[in-house]
């Protein structure tokens, strides 16, 4: 068959990575991998076992024997933690902050990156995260870096909550969560959130999803199979 391709989509929370990556994966008929879900699953395990998500020693120990598996059913990525499908438990605010914390621990990252590279070796993929273009897949076929103002990203996430009927969380709470993670993810020593020199940056603040997809497809159209 055709040579394998890989598309890296990085950027901060709410920039539109997962929404856009899912559409690109369908259009190109390649696998979509949400790497954030992996860090979320690690955080969930830590929270359940009352392990401090910022404690390097304890976190390194916690991931020694962790079993994270990814499966795809009808376009939806499911994630398994030690054999249990935890897909529906990893989107809480507590897990979001925990994920950002565990993601600062090198031992955690090394383990997740190994899994991510293995998947990219076997499949053509569009992968979204923070360090895909800079660290996980430095030789990716195409790299994109999506951004948007903090305000726009907070409003997007807030509207998502409202549409799910969640009204206890305020826009201010959502903004604080995003700001905490932006800072934490950008300032960590190992594989921080940053734009790869060869990534194409798209500011999505004033763009619709369709406009962003169209921009990306200008570069990716040659890879439609
Ligand atoms: O994956 P990431 O955290 O980067 O963002 P997302 O979950 O894909 O997008 C957050 C929300 O913003 C979703 O509800 C999208 O529908 C919305 N969005 C938007 O309104 N306009 C865009 N240009 C991109 C995403
Ligand atoms: O969807 P959203 O952008 O809110 O978050 P996510 O992509 O699910 O990622 C959750 C957290 O995992 C991020 O805040 C990062 O700290 C971490 N992460 C990372 O460090 N590297 C990745 N490749 C993906 C996520």
XYZ file of C-alpha atoms and ligand atoms in Angstrom:
275
model
C 0.000 0.000 0.000
C 0.865 3.658 0.267
C 3.591 4.900 2.558
C 2.459 5.747 6.054
C 1.840 9.377 6.891
C 1.590 11.170 10.204
C 0.013 14.511 10.989
C 0.819 16.298 14.247
C -1.668 18.771 15.713
C -0.481 20.573 18.822
C -1.684 23.529 20.835
C -3.294 24.584 24.118
C -6.664 23.445 25.520
C -9.665 24.606 23.511
C -7.700 25.535 20.386
C -9.807 23.010 18.460
C -7.258 20.220 18.101
C -9.490 17.218 18.728
C -12.443 18.580 16.760
C -10.267 19.331 13.753
C -8.153 16.160 14.061
C -11.267 13.969 14.004
C -12.487 15.607 10.787
C -9.047 15.320 9.157
C -8.825 11.644 10.132
C -12.167 10.956 8.461
C -11.313 12.949 5.354
C -7.965 11.194 4.919
C -9.279 7.868 6.190
C -6.482 7.514 8.743
C -6.435 6.832 12.464
C -7.037 9.606 15.002
C -5.098 9.405 18.243
C -6.020 11.662 21.179
C -2.847 11.574 23.296
C -4.360 13.777 26.012
C -6.646 10.878 26.956
C -3.564 8.867 27.940
C -2.369 11.494 30.436
C -5.938 11.753 31.671
C -6.084 7.990 32.297
C -2.809 8.145 34.252
C -4.242 11.003 36.327
C -7.422 9.043 36.988
C -5.392 6.144 38.342
C -3.436 8.489 40.610
C -6.596 10.167 41.919
C -8.248 6.824 42.592
C -5.183 5.580 44.469
C -4.747 8.890 46.339
C -1.325 9.471 44.826
C -0.188 13.116 44.601
C -0.128 13.866 40.850
C 2.859 16.205 41.311
C 4.967 13.724 43.287
C 7.585 12.507 40.804
C 8.745 9.531 42.802
C 5.257 8.213 43.492
C 4.074 8.939 39.948
C 7.069 7.158 38.435
C 6.211 4.141 40.556
C 2.526 4.341 39.631
C 3.249 4.108 35.888
C 5.748 1.255 36.174
C 3.060 -1.362 35.741
C 0.221 0.711 34.299
C -1.664 -0.833 31.402
C -3.068 1.763 28.980
C -4.725 0.565 25.812
C -6.464 2.397 23.002
C -9.287 0.969 20.926
C -11.487 2.492 18.251
C -15.178 1.755 17.883
C -17.286 3.650 15.340
C -14.891 6.604 15.127
C -14.777 7.002 18.895
C -11.500 6.414 20.691
C -11.963 4.328 23.823
C -9.283 4.212 26.459
C -8.642 1.332 28.834
C -6.873 1.653 32.160
C -5.723 -1.670 33.604
C -8.397 -3.418 31.551
C -11.283 -1.066 32.467
C -12.902 1.207 29.882
C -12.467 4.648 31.530
C -13.415 6.767 28.486
C -16.399 8.269 30.274
C -14.532 9.168 33.481
C -11.608 11.246 32.219
C -13.237 14.580 31.270
C -13.809 16.021 34.752
C -12.050 19.238 35.875
C -10.182 17.235 38.550
C -8.777 14.869 35.924
C -7.865 17.786 33.593
C -5.684 19.403 36.254
C -4.323 15.990 37.289
C -3.393 15.216 33.684
C -1.463 18.466 33.385
C 0.350 17.612 36.637
C 1.260 14.015 35.769
C 2.389 15.239 32.345
C 5.295 17.088 34.012
C 6.769 13.778 35.241
C 9.388 12.466 32.765
C 8.754 8.782 33.587
C 5.069 9.253 32.767
C 5.829 10.971 29.461
C 8.387 8.378 28.378
C 5.851 5.616 28.898
C 3.072 7.400 26.980
C 5.384 8.484 24.157
C 6.527 4.888 23.665
C 2.921 3.834 23.168
C 2.220 6.774 20.819
C 5.245 6.022 18.626
C 4.289 2.365 18.451
C 0.853 3.308 17.105
C 2.351 5.714 14.540
C 4.736 3.005 13.386
C 1.884 0.668 12.517
C -0.695 3.162 11.200
C -1.091 6.402 9.298
C -2.238 8.780 12.017
C -3.353 12.238 12.917
C -2.255 12.735 16.500
C -3.168 15.659 18.736
C -1.422 16.772 21.903
C 1.196 19.191 23.160
C 4.526 17.708 22.052
C 3.667 15.650 18.976
C 5.530 17.812 16.449
C 8.425 18.645 18.783
C 9.057 15.343 20.516
C 6.809 12.370 19.725
C 6.954 12.537 15.920
C 9.731 14.973 14.958
C 9.606 13.585 11.406
C 5.823 13.911 10.999
C 4.631 14.404 7.426
C 2.788 17.587 8.399
C 2.740 19.608 11.610
C 0.157 22.129 12.741
C 0.077 24.366 15.781
C -3.385 25.642 16.644
C -3.832 28.622 18.928
C -6.650 30.948 20.027
C -7.023 33.625 22.679
C -7.612 32.392 26.240
C -11.038 34.083 26.177
C -12.125 32.304 22.998
C -10.901 28.956 24.289
C -12.631 29.397 27.643
C -15.928 30.329 25.966
C -15.701 27.268 23.675
C -15.174 24.935 26.612
C -17.868 26.672 28.650
C -20.389 26.306 25.828
C -19.504 22.635 25.623
C -20.400 22.225 29.302
C -23.677 24.106 28.844
C -24.605 21.909 25.895
C -24.078 18.873 28.147
C -26.365 20.407 30.754
C -23.520 21.157 33.173
C -24.295 24.529 34.771
C -22.452 24.436 38.132
C -19.117 25.381 36.547
C -18.675 29.090 35.735
C -16.890 30.638 32.759
C -14.362 31.991 35.268
C -13.670 28.429 36.551
C -13.097 27.217 32.998
C -10.759 30.117 32.254
C -8.758 29.452 35.427
C -8.372 25.765 34.525
C -7.146 26.683 31.046
C -4.714 29.303 32.358
C -3.302 26.876 34.925
C -2.732 24.213 32.283
C -1.323 26.665 29.691
C 1.302 27.730 32.211
C 2.023 24.246 33.549
C 2.257 22.709 30.066
C 4.457 25.473 28.625
C 6.863 25.727 31.549
C 7.691 22.090 32.250
C 11.271 21.053 31.483
C 10.600 17.876 29.547
C 8.748 18.142 26.198
C 6.772 21.300 26.978
C 3.954 22.705 24.879
C 5.669 24.610 22.088
C 5.463 25.114 18.361
C 7.903 23.043 16.317
C 9.985 25.279 14.015
C 8.501 23.513 10.985
C 4.881 23.559 12.215
C 2.239 25.625 10.458
C 0.601 27.932 12.987
C -3.099 28.717 12.719
C -4.758 31.240 15.015
C -8.330 29.941 15.222
C -9.740 32.720 17.424
C -11.933 34.118 14.658
C -12.186 31.019 12.467
C -14.976 28.481 12.228
C -14.178 24.782 12.425
C -14.762 24.517 8.683
C -12.311 27.346 7.957
C -9.618 25.662 10.035
C -10.234 22.307 8.342
C -10.017 23.971 4.920
C -6.691 25.568 5.796
C -5.258 22.251 6.928
C -6.639 20.418 3.908
C -4.800 22.852 1.607
C -1.632 21.174 2.893
C -3.046 17.669 3.393
C -5.066 17.263 0.187
C -2.260 15.357 -1.517
C -2.634 12.610 1.072
C -6.327 11.798 0.530
C -6.686 8.096 -0.243
O -8.837 19.572 21.524
P -8.820 21.005 21.970
O -8.786 21.121 23.455
O -7.733 21.801 21.341
O -10.165 21.694 21.488
P -11.559 21.033 21.058
O -12.045 20.212 22.189
O -11.437 20.373 19.747
O -12.475 22.302 20.826
C -13.140 22.969 21.878
C -14.478 23.478 21.394
O -14.286 24.577 20.518
C -15.330 22.466 20.644
O -16.632 22.494 21.189
C -15.343 22.976 19.212
O -16.560 22.716 18.574
C -15.113 24.448 19.380
N -14.412 25.102 18.261
C -14.892 26.239 17.727
O -15.922 26.679 18.176
N -14.257 26.893 16.699
C -13.136 26.428 16.200
N -12.516 27.082 15.206
C -12.625 25.249 16.736
C -13.281 24.600 17.787
O -8.577 18.441 25.497
P -7.722 19.352 26.307
O -6.899 20.227 25.423
O -8.431 20.065 27.377
O -6.690 18.459 27.092
P -6.007 17.127 26.621
O -5.494 17.247 25.247
O -6.923 16.002 26.924
O -4.749 17.067 27.578
C -4.846 17.044 29.000
C -3.482 17.381 29.552
O -2.565 16.343 29.203
C -2.853 18.653 29.007
O -3.180 19.797 29.773
C -1.361 18.354 29.061
O -0.810 18.673 30.309
C -1.288 16.856 28.919
N -0.818 16.442 27.587
C 0.543 16.470 27.336
O 1.314 16.883 28.180
N 1.022 16.019 26.162
C 0.203 15.568 25.199
N 0.713 15.109 24.061
C -1.192 15.568 25.417
C -1.682 16.029 26.627
